[in-house]
Coordinates of C-alpha atoms in Angstrom, one line a residue:
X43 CA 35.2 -74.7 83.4
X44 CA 32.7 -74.3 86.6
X45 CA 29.5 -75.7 86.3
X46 CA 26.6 -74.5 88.3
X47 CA 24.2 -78.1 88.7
X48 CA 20.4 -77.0 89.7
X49 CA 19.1 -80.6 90.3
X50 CA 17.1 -81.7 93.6
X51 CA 17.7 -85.5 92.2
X52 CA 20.7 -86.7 94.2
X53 CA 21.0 -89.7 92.3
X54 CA 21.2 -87.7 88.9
X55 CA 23.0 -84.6 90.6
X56 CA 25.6 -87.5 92.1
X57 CA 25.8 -88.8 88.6
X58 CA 26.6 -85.7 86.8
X59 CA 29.3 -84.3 89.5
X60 CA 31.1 -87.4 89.2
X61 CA 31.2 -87.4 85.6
X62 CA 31.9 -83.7 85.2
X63 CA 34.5 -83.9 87.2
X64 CA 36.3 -86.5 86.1
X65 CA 36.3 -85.1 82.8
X66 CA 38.0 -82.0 84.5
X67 CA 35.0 -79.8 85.6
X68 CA 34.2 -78.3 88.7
X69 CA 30.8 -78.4 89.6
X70 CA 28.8 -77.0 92.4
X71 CA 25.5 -78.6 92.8
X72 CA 22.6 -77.0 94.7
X73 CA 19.3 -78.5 95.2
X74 CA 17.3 -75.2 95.1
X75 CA 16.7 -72.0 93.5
X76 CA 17.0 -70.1 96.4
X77 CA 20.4 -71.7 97.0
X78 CA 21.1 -70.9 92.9
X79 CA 20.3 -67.4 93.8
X80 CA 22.5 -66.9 96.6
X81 CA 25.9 -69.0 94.3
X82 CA 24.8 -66.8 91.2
X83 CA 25.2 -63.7 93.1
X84 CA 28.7 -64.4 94.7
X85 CA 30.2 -66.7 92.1
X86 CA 31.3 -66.8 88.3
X87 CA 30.4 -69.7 86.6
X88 CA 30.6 -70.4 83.2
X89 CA 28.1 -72.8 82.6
X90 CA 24.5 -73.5 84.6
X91 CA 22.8 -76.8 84.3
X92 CA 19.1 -76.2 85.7
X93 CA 16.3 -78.6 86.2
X94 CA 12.5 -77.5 86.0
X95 CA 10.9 -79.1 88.8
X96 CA 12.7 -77.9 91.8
X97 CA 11.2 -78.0 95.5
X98 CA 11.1 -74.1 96.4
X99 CA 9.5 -73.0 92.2
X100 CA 9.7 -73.7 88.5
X101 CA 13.2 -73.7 87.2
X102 CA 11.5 -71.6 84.2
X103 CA 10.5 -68.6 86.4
X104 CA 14.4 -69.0 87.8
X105 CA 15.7 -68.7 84.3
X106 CA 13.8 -65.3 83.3
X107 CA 15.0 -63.6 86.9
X108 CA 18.7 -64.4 85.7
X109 CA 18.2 -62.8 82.4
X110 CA 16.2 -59.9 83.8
X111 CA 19.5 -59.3 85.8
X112 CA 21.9 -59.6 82.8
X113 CA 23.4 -63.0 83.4
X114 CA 24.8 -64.4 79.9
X115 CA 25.9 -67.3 81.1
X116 CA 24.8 -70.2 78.6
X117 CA 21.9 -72.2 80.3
X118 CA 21.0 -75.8 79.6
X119 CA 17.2 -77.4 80.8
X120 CA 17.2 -80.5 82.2
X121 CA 13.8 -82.1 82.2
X122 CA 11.7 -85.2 81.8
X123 CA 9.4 -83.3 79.3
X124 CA 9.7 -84.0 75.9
X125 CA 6.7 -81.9 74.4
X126 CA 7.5 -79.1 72.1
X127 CA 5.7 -76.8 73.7
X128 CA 7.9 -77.0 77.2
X129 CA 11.1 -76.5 75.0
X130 CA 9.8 -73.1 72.9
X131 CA 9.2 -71.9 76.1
X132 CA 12.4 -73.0 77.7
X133 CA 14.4 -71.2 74.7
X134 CA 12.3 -68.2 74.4
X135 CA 13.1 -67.5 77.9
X136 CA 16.5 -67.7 77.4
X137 CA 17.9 -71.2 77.4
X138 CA 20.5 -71.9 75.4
X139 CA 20.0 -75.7 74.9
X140 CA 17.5 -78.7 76.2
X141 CA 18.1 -82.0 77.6
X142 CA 15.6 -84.6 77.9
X143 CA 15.8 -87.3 80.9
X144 CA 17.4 -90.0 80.7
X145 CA 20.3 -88.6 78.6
X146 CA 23.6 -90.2 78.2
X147 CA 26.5 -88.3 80.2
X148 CA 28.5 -87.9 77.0
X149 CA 25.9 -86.1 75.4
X150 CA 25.6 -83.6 78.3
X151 CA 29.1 -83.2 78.3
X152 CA 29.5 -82.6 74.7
X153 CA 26.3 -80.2 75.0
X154 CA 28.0 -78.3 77.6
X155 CA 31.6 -78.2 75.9
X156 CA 29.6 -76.7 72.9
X157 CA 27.8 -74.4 74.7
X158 CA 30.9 -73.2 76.5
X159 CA 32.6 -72.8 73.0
X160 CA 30.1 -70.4 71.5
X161 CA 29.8 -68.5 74.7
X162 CA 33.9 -67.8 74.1
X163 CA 33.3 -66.5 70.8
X164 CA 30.5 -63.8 72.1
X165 CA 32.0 -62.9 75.3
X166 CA 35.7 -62.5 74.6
X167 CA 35.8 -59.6 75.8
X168 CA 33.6 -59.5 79.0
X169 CA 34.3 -60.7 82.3
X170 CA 31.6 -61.1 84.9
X171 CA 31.7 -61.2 88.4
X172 CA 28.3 -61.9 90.0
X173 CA 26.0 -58.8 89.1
X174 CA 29.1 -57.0 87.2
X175 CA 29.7 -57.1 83.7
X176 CA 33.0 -55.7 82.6
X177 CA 33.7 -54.8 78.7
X178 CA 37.9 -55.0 78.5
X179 CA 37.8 -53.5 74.8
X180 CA 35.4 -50.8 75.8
X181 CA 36.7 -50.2 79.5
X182 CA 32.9 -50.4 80.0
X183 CA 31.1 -51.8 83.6
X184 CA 27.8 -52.2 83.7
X185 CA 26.5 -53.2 87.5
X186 CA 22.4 -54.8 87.4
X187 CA 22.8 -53.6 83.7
X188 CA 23.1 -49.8 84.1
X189 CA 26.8 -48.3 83.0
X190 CA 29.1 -47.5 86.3
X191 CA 31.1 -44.0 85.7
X192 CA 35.1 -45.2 87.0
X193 CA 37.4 -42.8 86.9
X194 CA 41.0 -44.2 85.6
X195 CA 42.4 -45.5 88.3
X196 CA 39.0 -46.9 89.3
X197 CA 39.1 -48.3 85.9
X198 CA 42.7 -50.1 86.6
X199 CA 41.9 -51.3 89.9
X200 CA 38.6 -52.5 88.9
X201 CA 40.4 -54.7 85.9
X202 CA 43.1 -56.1 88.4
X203 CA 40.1 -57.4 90.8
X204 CA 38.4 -58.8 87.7
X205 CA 41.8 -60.5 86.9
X206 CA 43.1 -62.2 90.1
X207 CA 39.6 -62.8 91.5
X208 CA 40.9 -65.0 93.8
X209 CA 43.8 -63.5 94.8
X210 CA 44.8 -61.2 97.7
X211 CA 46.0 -58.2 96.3
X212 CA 48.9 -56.1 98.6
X213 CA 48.6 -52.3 99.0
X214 CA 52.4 -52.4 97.1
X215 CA 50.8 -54.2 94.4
X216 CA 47.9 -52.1 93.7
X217 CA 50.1 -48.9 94.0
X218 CA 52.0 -50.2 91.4
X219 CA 49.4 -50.8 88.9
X220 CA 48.5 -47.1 89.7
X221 CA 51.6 -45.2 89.8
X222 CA 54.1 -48.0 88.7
X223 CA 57.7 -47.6 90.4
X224 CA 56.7 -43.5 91.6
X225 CA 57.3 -43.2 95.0
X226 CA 55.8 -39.5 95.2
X227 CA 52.3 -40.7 96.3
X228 CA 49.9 -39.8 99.2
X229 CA 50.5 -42.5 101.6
X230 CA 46.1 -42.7 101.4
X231 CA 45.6 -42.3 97.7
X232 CA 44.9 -46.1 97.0
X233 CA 42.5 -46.4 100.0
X234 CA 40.4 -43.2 98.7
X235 CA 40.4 -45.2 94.8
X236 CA 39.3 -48.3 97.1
X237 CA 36.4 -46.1 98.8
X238 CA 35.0 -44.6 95.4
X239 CA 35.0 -47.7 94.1
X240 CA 33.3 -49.4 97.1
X241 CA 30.5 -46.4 96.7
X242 CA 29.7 -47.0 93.1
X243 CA 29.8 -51.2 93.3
X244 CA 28.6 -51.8 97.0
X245 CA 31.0 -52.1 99.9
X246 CA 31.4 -55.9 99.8
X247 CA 32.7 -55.5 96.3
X248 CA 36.3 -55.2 97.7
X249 CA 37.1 -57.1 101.1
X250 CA 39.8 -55.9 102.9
X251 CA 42.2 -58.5 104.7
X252 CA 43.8 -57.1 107.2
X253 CA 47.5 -56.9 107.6
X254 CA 47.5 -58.3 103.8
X255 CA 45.4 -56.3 101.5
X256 CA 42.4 -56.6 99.5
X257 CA 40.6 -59.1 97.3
X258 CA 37.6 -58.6 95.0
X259 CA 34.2 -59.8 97.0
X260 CA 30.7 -60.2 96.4
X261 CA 28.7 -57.7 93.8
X262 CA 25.1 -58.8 94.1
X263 CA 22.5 -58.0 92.0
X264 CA 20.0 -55.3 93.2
X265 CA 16.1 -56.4 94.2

């Protein structure tokens, strides 16, 4: 499970990476929103863990960007507030749960691990990949939240990205998910699949790695 941390308290943000990861998470902490921004957009986490109070805005006004741009990732407030009023507004903007300083580490994790667990059940079926959301029952992308038109290799190259996100992919390999075994192919049919779908997601959506092949990039989310 990865774990975007939102915290500009190093002693807190020090005690929750340490904890997190001993219990077998990976966490990235960043201290701003700006910094948030720039992960959200080039990463897939599963989980966020935002503080309020941070030194560049108001974690709340952070939140509502990332649902206006269709991230579903379950959110959990961290804050020293513990009025009412501070956590309607946190869920109404679309937190998922609320954690008032000081907590006990077991709690948070037991939050999250819940949080994570209900998130499965709703998004079986979706994969996302920085401003990308890809429906694998429905073959449907949406891209900032408006529906991408793939044609069907599109489609299949798209999904193998998605699924090996890390991974460098050869030109053999992606032929093969194409065309399987046929060796009656134009020796520049995968490369025009790769520019269409460069065109319709944004040309750092597939890096190329030369001499080796391609891996899925960054897909940001428009402005």
């Amino acid at each position: 499970m990865f774990v975007l941390l939102v915290e500009d308290d190093d002693v807190i943000a020090d005690a929750i990476c340490t904890y997190l990861t001993h219990q077998g998470l990976a966490v990235e902490h960043v201290s701003t929103l700006s910094a948030a921004t720039t992960y959200m957009q080039s990463s897939n986490f599963d989980l966020c863990i935002l503080d309020l109070n941070l030194p560049d805005g108001n974690g709340i006004n952070w939140l509502s960007w990332l649902r206006d741009n269709r991230f579903s990732l379950p959110v959990l407030i961290l804050t020293a507030s513990n009025t009412i009023d501070d956590k309607v507004i946190g869920l109404k903007k679309g937190a998922d749960d609320y954690l008032v300083k000081p907590f006990d580490l077991r709690e948070l994790l037991a939050r999250l691990l819940s949080l994570k667990r209900r998130a499965s059940d709703r998004l079986s079926n979706t994969i996302t990949h920085g401003a990308l959301q890809y429906d694998l029952e429905q073959h449907k992308a949406l891209l900032n939240g408006t529906l991408v038109c793939l044609s069907r290799n599109e489609d299949l190259l798209l999904q193998t990205f998605l699924n090996s996100p890390q991974q460098i992919l050869t030109q053999s390999q992606l032929k093969n998910v194409l065309y399987g075994v046929c060796d009656d192919v134009a020796s520049n049919a995968l490369n025009v699949h790769i520019f269409n779908l460069r065109k319709k997601l944004g040309a750092p959506a597939i890096e190329t790695i030369r001499g080796l092949g391609f891996r899925l990039g960054t897909i940001e989310v428009s402005h």
